[in-house]
Amino acid sequence: MRRTDENGRTWDGNRLVEIPEADWARMREWRAEMLALGRSTEPTDREAARRALDASYRERGLEPPGLVFFVDSPAAGMLAVNLLQKISRDQLGDQLGDQLRGQLGDQLWGQLGDQLGDQLWGQLGDQLGGQLWGQLRGQLGDQLWGQLRGQLGDQLWGQLGDQLGDQLWGQLGDQLWGQLGDQLGDQLWG
């Protein structure tokens, strides 16, 4: 269904199909003006360009960029964009990687270390400690006690037995024989 709007443009549904000659003339003027600006070799008024850029950002509810680069040509602009993107990606990647590794790594390892460490050491300490202590006490205790009892017992009893036996029999023997001799002598001859 074709219709014509108040500016003389003809539409077929949502598609523009006919434009009045006056609009074509304005578009040709605007095209010539933009081409002249684009082909200009005059120095850029950087302050005016910055004001226009900031105003266009604010008009759209955006914060203007903090840093704006001016270059000598569109080719230099493309080169600058590519270099900045590469540098930015590399640096951002490195910086973000370092920051994420540093911050998240510290936080995660801190939390994981605390939580898992407490849990694991608690569980391992209880389970393995009980098991290991029981096994060590059982195996080593029996072995060591058996060896100590065997070796030290034999040595100690051998040495102590010899020394004490000699001393005791020496002292007691003299005393006993002396007393027995006195008592028997008194009773027999007395």
PDB file of N, CA, C and O in Angstrom, residues 3 8 28-29 44-45 49 52-53 62 67 77-78 98 113 122 125-126 143 155 168 171 175 182 188:
ATOM      1  N   ARG A   3       1.853   5.217   0.118  1.00  0.00           N
ATOM      2  CA  ARG A   3       1.357   6.448   0.738  1.00  0.00           C
ATOM      3  C   ARG A   3       2.415   7.519   0.601  1.00  0.00           C
ATOM      4  O   ARG A   3       3.596   7.210   0.452  1.00  0.00           O
ATOM      5  N   GLY A   8       6.467  14.857   1.155  1.00  0.00           N
ATOM      6  CA  GLY A   8       6.398  14.492  -0.252  1.00  0.00           C
ATOM      7  C   GLY A   8       7.102  13.193  -0.583  1.00  0.00           C
ATOM      8  O   GLY A   8       7.288  12.865  -1.746  1.00  0.00           O
ATOM      9  N   ARG A  28      22.626  16.202  -2.224  1.00  0.00           N
ATOM     10  CA  ARG A  28      23.798  16.485  -3.050  1.00  0.00           C
ATOM     11  C   ARG A  28      24.658  17.577  -2.406  1.00  0.00           C
ATOM     12  O   ARG A  28      25.886  17.490  -2.420  1.00  0.00           O
ATOM     13  N   GLU A  29      24.015  18.616  -1.862  1.00  0.00           N
ATOM     14  CA  GLU A  29      24.758  19.687  -1.175  1.00  0.00           C
ATOM     15  C   GLU A  29      25.514  19.120   0.040  1.00  0.00           C
ATOM     16  O   GLU A  29      26.690  19.435   0.263  1.00  0.00           O
ATOM     17  N   THR A  44      43.384  20.787  11.502  1.00  0.00           N
ATOM     18  CA  THR A  44      42.153  20.606  12.270  1.00  0.00           C
ATOM     19  C   THR A  44      42.132  21.584  13.424  1.00  0.00           C
ATOM     20  O   THR A  44      43.148  21.799  14.099  1.00  0.00           O
ATOM     21  N   ASP A  45      40.979  22.177  13.680  1.00  0.00           N
ATOM     22  CA  ASP A  45      40.778  22.976  14.884  1.00  0.00           C
ATOM     23  C   ASP A  45      40.494  21.980  16.009  1.00  0.00           C
ATOM     24  O   ASP A  45      39.359  21.570  16.233  1.00  0.00           O
ATOM     25  N   ALA A  49      36.994  20.553  17.566  1.00  0.00           N
ATOM     26  CA  ALA A  49      36.688  19.143  17.360  1.00  0.00           C
ATOM     27  C   ALA A  49      36.435  18.452  18.693  1.00  0.00           C
ATOM     28  O   ALA A  49      35.496  17.657  18.824  1.00  0.00           O
ATOM     29  N   ALA A  52      33.005  19.503  20.017  1.00  0.00           N
ATOM     30  CA  ALA A  52      31.941  18.833  19.263  1.00  0.00           C
ATOM     31  C   ALA A  52      31.840  17.352  19.658  1.00  0.00           C
ATOM     32  O   ALA A  52      30.740  16.813  19.823  1.00  0.00           O
ATOM     33  N   LEU A  53      32.965  16.717  19.836  1.00  0.00           N
ATOM     34  CA  LEU A  53      32.991  15.308  20.239  1.00  0.00           C
ATOM     35  C   LEU A  53      32.369  15.131  21.622  1.00  0.00           C
ATOM     36  O   LEU A  53      31.501  14.275  21.820  1.00  0.00           O
ATOM     37  N   LEU A  62      26.230   9.837  27.358  1.00  0.00           N
ATOM     38  CA  LEU A  62      27.478   9.102  27.588  1.00  0.00           C
ATOM     39  C   LEU A  62      28.540  10.041  28.136  1.00  0.00           C
ATOM     40  O   LEU A  62      28.511  11.241  27.902  1.00  0.00           O
ATOM     41  N   LEU A  67      40.645  10.670  26.841  1.00  0.00           N
ATOM     42  CA  LEU A  67      41.815  10.859  26.001  1.00  0.00           C
ATOM     43  C   LEU A  67      41.391  10.796  24.536  1.00  0.00           C
ATOM     44  O   LEU A  67      40.694   9.878  24.119  1.00  0.00           O
ATOM     45  N   GLY A  77      45.417   7.541  11.121  1.00  0.00           N
ATOM     46  CA  GLY A  77      44.372   7.216  12.095  1.00  0.00           C
ATOM     47  C   GLY A  77      44.156   5.719  12.196  1.00  0.00           C
ATOM     48  O   GLY A  77      44.045   5.162  13.292  1.00  0.00           O
ATOM     49  N   MET A  78      44.072   5.047  11.060  1.00  0.00           N
ATOM     50  CA  MET A  78      43.895   3.594  11.046  1.00  0.00           C
ATOM     51  C   MET A  78      45.087   2.890  11.678  1.00  0.00           C
ATOM     52  O   MET A  78      44.936   1.939  12.432  1.00  0.00           O
ATOM     53  N   ASP A  98      47.520 -10.401  35.341  1.00  0.00           N
ATOM     54  CA  ASP A  98      48.287 -10.226  36.573  1.00  0.00           C
ATOM     55  C   ASP A  98      47.386  -9.877  37.748  1.00  0.00           C
ATOM     56  O   ASP A  98      47.527 -10.416  38.850  1.00  0.00           O
ATOM     57  N   GLY A 113      42.915 -22.416  51.119  1.00  0.00           N
ATOM     58  CA  GLY A 113      43.937 -22.882  52.050  1.00  0.00           C
ATOM     59  C   GLY A 113      43.403 -22.977  53.465  1.00  0.00           C
ATOM     60  O   GLY A 113      43.629 -23.957  54.171  1.00  0.00           O
ATOM     61  N   GLY A 122      42.202 -31.526  59.695  1.00  0.00           N
ATOM     62  CA  GLY A 122      41.366 -32.077  60.752  1.00  0.00           C
ATOM     63  C   GLY A 122      41.037 -33.534  60.484  1.00  0.00           C
ATOM     64  O   GLY A 122      41.213 -34.402  61.348  1.00  0.00           O
ATOM     65  N   GLY A 125      44.295 -35.551  60.165  1.00  0.00           N
ATOM     66  CA  GLY A 125      44.891 -35.681  61.494  1.00  0.00           C
ATOM     67  C   GLY A 125      44.159 -36.700  62.335  1.00  0.00           C
ATOM     68  O   GLY A 125      44.764 -37.523  63.008  1.00  0.00           O
ATOM     69  N   ASP A 126      42.826 -36.655  62.273  1.00  0.00           N
ATOM     70  CA  ASP A 126      42.048 -37.607  63.061  1.00  0.00           C
ATOM     71  C   ASP A 126      42.207 -39.031  62.520  1.00  0.00           C
ATOM     72  O   ASP A 126      42.511 -39.954  63.267  1.00  0.00           O
ATOM     73  N   GLN A 143      58.067 -54.271  68.367  1.00  0.00           N
ATOM     74  CA  GLN A 143      59.432 -54.554  67.921  1.00  0.00           C
ATOM     75  C   GLN A 143      60.460 -53.954  68.874  1.00  0.00           C
ATOM     76  O   GLN A 143      61.395 -54.633  69.305  1.00  0.00           O
ATOM     77  N   GLN A 155      71.486 -57.763  78.935  1.00  0.00           N
ATOM     78  CA  GLN A 155      72.663 -57.022  79.375  1.00  0.00           C
ATOM     79  C   GLN A 155      72.515 -56.581  80.828  1.00  0.00           C
ATOM     80  O   GLN A 155      73.427 -56.764  81.632  1.00  0.00           O
ATOM     81  N   LEU A 168      76.085 -58.953  96.908  1.00  0.00           N
ATOM     82  CA  LEU A 168      75.144 -59.490  97.900  1.00  0.00           C
ATOM     83  C   LEU A 168      75.696 -60.750  98.543  1.00  0.00           C
ATOM     84  O   LEU A 168      75.655 -60.923  99.762  1.00  0.00           O
ATOM     85  N   GLN A 171      78.622 -59.753 100.785  1.00  0.00           N
ATOM     86  CA  GLN A 171      78.242 -59.138 102.065  1.00  0.00           C
ATOM     87  C   GLN A 171      77.343 -60.052 102.882  1.00  0.00           C
ATOM     88  O   GLN A 171      77.571 -60.290 104.063  1.00  0.00           O
ATOM     89  N   GLN A 175      78.005 -62.106 106.338  1.00  0.00           N
ATOM     90  CA  GLN A 175      77.154 -61.865 107.506  1.00  0.00           C
ATOM     91  C   GLN A 175      76.422 -63.138 107.935  1.00  0.00           C
ATOM     92  O   GLN A 175      76.363 -63.482 109.129  1.00  0.00           O
ATOM     93  N   ASP A 182      78.121 -68.170 114.546  1.00  0.00           N
ATOM     94  CA  ASP A 182      78.043 -67.785 115.953  1.00  0.00           C
ATOM     95  C   ASP A 182      76.895 -68.505 116.632  1.00  0.00           C
ATOM     96  O   ASP A 182      77.034 -69.024 117.759  1.00  0.00           O
ATOM     97  N   LEU A 188      75.757 -75.404 119.822  1.00  0.00           N
ATOM     98  CA  LEU A 188      76.436 -76.686 119.874  1.00  0.00           C
ATOM     99  C   LEU A 188      77.452 -76.743 121.011  1.00  0.00           C
ATOM    100  O   LEU A 188      77.606 -77.739 121.658  1.00  0.00           O
TER     101      LEU A 188
END
